[in-house]
Coordinates of C-alpha atoms in Angstrom, one line a residue:
X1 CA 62.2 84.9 138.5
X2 CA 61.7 82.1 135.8
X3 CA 63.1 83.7 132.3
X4 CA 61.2 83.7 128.9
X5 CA 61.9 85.1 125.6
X6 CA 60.2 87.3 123.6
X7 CA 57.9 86.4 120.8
X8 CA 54.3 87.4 119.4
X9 CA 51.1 85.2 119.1
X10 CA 48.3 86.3 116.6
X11 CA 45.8 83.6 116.6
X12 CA 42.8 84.1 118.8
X13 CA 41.9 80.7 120.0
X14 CA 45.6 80.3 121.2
X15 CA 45.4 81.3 124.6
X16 CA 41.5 80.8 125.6
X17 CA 40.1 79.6 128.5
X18 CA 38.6 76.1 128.0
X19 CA 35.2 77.4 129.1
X20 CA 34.7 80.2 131.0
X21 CA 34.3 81.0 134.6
X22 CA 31.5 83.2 136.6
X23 CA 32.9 86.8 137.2
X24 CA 33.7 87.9 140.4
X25 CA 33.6 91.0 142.1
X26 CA 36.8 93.8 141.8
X27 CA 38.8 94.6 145.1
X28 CA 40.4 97.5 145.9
X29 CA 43.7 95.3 146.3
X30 CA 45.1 92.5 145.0
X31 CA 42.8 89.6 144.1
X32 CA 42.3 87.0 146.8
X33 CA 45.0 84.0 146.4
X34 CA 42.3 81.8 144.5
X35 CA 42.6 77.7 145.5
X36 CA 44.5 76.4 142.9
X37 CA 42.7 73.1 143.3
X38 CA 39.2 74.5 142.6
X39 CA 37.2 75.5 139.2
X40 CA 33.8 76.5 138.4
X41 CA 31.6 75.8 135.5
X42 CA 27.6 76.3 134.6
X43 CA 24.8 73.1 135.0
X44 CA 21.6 72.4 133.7
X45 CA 20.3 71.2 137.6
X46 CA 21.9 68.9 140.0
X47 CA 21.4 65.7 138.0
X48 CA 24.2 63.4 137.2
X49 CA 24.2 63.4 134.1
X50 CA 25.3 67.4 133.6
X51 CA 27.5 66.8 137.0
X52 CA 29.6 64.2 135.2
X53 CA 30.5 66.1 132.0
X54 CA 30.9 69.2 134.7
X55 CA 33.6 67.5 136.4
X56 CA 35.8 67.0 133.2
X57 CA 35.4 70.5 132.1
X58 CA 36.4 71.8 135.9
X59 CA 39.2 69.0 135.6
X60 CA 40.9 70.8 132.8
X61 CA 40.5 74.1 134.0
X62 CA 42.6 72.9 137.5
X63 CA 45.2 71.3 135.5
X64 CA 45.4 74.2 133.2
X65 CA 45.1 76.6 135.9
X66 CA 47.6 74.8 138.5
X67 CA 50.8 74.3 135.9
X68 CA 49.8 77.6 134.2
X69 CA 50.5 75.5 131.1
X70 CA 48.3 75.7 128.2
X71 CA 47.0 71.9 128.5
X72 CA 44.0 71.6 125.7
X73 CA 41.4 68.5 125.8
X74 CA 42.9 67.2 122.7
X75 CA 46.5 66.5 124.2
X76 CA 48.3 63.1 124.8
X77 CA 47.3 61.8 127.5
X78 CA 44.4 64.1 128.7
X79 CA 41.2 62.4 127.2
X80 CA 42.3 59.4 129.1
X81 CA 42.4 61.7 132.8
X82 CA 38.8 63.4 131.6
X83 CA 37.4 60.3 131.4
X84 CA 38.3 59.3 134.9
X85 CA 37.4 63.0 136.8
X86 CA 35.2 61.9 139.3
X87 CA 38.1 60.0 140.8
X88 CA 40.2 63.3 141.0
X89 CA 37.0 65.0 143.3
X90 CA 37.5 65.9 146.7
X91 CA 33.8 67.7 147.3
X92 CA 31.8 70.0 145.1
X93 CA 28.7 72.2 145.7
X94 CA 26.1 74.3 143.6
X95 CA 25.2 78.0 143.5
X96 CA 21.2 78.5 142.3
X97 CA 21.9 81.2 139.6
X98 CA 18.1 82.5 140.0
X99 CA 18.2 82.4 143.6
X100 CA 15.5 84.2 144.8
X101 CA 13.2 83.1 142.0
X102 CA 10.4 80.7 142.8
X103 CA 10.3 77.1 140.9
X104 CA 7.4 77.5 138.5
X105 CA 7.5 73.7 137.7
X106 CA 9.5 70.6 137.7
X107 CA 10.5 71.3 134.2
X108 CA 11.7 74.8 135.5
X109 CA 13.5 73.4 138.8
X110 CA 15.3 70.4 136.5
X111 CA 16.2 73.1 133.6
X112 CA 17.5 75.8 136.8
X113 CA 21.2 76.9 135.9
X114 CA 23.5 76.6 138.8
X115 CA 27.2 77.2 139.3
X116 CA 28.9 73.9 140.2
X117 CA 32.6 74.2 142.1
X118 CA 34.2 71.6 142.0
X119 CA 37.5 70.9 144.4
X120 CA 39.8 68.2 143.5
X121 CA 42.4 66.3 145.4
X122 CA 45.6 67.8 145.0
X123 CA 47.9 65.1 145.2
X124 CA 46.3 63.4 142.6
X125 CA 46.2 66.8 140.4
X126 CA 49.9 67.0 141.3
X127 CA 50.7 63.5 140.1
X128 CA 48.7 63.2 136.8
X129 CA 50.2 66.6 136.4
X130 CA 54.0 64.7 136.8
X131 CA 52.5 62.1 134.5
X132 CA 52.1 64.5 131.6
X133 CA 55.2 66.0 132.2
X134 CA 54.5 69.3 133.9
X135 CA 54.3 70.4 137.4
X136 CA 52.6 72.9 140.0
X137 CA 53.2 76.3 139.9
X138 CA 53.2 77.6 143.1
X139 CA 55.7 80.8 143.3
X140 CA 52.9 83.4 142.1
X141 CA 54.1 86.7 141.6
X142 CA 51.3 89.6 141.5
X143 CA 50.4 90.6 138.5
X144 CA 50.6 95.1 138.3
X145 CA 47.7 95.1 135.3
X146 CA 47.4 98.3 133.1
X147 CA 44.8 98.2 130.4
X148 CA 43.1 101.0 128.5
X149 CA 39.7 100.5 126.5
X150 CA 39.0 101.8 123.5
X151 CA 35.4 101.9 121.8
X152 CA 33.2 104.2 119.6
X153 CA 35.4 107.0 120.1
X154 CA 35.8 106.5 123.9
X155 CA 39.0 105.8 125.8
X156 CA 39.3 105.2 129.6
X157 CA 41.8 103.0 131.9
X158 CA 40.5 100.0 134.3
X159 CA 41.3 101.6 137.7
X160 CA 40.1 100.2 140.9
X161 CA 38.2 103.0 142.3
X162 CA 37.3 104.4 138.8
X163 CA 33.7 104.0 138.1
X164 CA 34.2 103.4 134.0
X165 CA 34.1 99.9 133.0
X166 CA 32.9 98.3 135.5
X167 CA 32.1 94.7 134.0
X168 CA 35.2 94.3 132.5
X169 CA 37.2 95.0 135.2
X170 CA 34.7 92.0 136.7
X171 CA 35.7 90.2 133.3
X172 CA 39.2 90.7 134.2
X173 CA 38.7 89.5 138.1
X174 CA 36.6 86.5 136.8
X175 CA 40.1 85.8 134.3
X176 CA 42.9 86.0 137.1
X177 CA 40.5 84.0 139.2
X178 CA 40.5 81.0 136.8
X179 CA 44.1 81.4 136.1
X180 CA 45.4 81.2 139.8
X181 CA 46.7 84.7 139.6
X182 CA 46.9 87.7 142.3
X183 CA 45.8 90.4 139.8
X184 CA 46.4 94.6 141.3
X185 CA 44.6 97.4 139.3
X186 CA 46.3 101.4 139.7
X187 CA 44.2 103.9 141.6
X188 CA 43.6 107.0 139.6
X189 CA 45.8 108.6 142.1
X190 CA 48.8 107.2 141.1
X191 CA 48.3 107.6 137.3
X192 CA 47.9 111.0 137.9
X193 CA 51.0 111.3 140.1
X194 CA 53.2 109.4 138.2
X195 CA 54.7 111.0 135.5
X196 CA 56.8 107.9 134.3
X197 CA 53.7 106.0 134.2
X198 CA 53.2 105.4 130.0
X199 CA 49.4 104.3 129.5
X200 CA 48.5 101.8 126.3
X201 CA 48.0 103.4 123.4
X202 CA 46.3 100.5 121.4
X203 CA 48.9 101.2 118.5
X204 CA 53.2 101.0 117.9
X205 CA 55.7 99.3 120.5
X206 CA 54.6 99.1 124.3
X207 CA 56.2 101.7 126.4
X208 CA 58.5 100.3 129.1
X209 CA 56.3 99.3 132.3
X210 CA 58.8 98.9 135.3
X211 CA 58.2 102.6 136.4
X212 CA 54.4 101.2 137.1
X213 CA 55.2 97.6 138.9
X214 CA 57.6 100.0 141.0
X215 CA 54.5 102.3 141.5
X216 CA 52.4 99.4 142.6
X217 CA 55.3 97.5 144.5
X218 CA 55.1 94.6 142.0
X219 CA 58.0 93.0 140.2
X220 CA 55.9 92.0 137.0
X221 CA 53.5 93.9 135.0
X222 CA 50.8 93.3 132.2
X223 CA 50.2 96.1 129.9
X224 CA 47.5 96.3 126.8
X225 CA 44.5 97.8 125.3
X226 CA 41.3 96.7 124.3
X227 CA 39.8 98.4 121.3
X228 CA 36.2 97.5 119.8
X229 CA 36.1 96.9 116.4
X230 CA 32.9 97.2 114.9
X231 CA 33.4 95.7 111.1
X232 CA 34.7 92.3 113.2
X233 CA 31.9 92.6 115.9
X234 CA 34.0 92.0 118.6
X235 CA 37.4 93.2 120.4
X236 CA 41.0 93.1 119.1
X237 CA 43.6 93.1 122.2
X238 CA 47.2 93.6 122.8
X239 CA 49.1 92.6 126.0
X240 CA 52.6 93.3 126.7
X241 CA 53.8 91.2 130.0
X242 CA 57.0 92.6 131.9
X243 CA 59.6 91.7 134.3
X244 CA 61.5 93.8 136.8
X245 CA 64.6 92.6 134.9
X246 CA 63.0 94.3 131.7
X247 CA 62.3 90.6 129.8
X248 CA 59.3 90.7 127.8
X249 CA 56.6 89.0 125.6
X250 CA 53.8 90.0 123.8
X251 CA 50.9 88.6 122.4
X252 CA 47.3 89.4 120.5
X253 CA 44.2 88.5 120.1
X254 CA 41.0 89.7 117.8
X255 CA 37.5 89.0 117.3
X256 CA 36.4 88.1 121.1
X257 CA 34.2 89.2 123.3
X258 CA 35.8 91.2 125.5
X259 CA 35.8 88.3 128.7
X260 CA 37.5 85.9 126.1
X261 CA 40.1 88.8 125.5
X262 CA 41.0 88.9 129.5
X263 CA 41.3 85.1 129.8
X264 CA 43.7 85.5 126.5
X265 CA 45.6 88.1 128.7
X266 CA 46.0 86.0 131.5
X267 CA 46.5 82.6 130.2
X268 CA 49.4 84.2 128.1
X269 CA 50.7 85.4 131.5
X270 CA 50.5 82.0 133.5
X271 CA 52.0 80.5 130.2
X272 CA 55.0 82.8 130.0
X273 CA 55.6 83.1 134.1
X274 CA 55.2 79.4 134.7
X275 CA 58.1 78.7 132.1
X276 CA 55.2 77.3 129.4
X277 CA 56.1 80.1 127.1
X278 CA 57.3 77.5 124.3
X279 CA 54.4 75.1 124.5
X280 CA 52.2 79.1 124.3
X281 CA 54.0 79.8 120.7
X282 CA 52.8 78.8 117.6
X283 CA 50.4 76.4 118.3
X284 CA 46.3 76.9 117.8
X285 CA 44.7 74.9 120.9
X286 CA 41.0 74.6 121.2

């Protein structure tokens, strides 16, 4: 297991996705291993000129996403690579978002929103990823995720097979997804069964959270809560990320939407696990 240090991160664009991704549906297990090599993004219709533009955006989510490093456009060196994405594609292919819908017009069918995937080579990813300086992650441990919600007076925990929350816990899929990580959600079962099991309170020090990795046969584990705050208009988060050898960081984020505050959680996760946790600190990236 790669070490880090402990430390805390207030600013709220620090750790955001560079766009984000579609959500995708929760599993009773642990996410599918996602291709590393692959990234989504939203187009105006299958011209070329939203296709180009597309590619530099998915570009920057795959090199993000495969050195779990937290690469922003404005970098050294990274306008240069944008500029020459096409040359990085191996194949791409679009997803009609109103499938189902008839075309009314030809303005209609050019203005039709699709989700363009776009797979790159990954030698070359690998290489311009040497060229910066960083490398590929590839040892992935599973991420054991607790997170309880907190809004207008409410407060529930994203299980798998609980039935509250259901489009976060797709928010939270859609996150891992676009970070490269194997995410695994409690059963209700073992909350209640497990008296060692401490769930987020939203306020104070997070409570130690090897007893739940052990529970769902994990060696690392993101805790945190998400709590609406209605003078801000949007969500305030805390996540506490945890190794089996008790090493820690923690990290914040306030005034998202509540998407934004799960790609915070797990971008601060790749960041830390993939030994990026100095390039994570103290720097506002956009």
């Amino acid at each position: 297991m790669m070490r880090f240090w402990r430390f805390v991160l207030v600013t709220a664009s620090l750790l955001l996705a560079p766009l984000a991704a579609g959500a995708g549906p929760a599993d009773a297990g642990p996410s599918s291993d996602p291709d590393l090599y692959e990234a989504r993004t939203i187009v105006t219709g299958e011209r070329e000129e939203t296709r180009r533009p597309a590619f530099e955006v998915c570009l920057l989510k795959v090199l993000v996403k495969v050195s779990g490093a937290p690469i922003a456009r404005g970098d050294p060196g990274i306008p240069r690579l944008l500029a020459t994405a096409p040359s990085f594609v191996r194949a791409y292919r679009y997803h009609d978002r109103m499938e189902g819908i008839p075309h009314h017009d030809e303005q209609g069918s050019r203005d039709r929103p699709y989700d363009l995937t776009v797979s790159f080579d990954a030698a070359k990813i690998d290489a311009a990823l040497d060229g910066l300086g960083y490398e590929a992650w590839l040892d992935r441990p599973t991420l054991a995720v607790l997170v309880a919600v907190l809004t207008e007076g409410r407060r529930y925990l994203l299980t798998r097979d609980g039935k509250r929350g259901i489009d976060q816990k797709d928010a939270l899929e859609a996150a891992a997804h676009q970070y490269g990580l194997a995410i695994l959600l409690p059963a209700q079962s073992i909350l209640e069964e497990r008296d060692d099991v401490t769930v987020p309170s939203g306020e104070g020090e997070m409570e130690d959270l090897r007893p739940f990795a052990s529970a769902l046969e994990t060696e690392v584990a993101l805790g945190g809560s998400i709590a609406w705050d209605a003078t801000a208009l949007g969500w305030k988060a805390r996540w506490h990320l945890q190794t089996a050898e008790g090493e820690t960081a923690d990290w914040q984020v306030a005034g998202v939407s509540f998407d934004d505050a799960f790609r915070n959680a797990m971008a601060g996760a790749a960041a830390m696990l993939s030994g990026h946790a100095a390039a994570a600190a103290g720097l506002e990236r956009k």
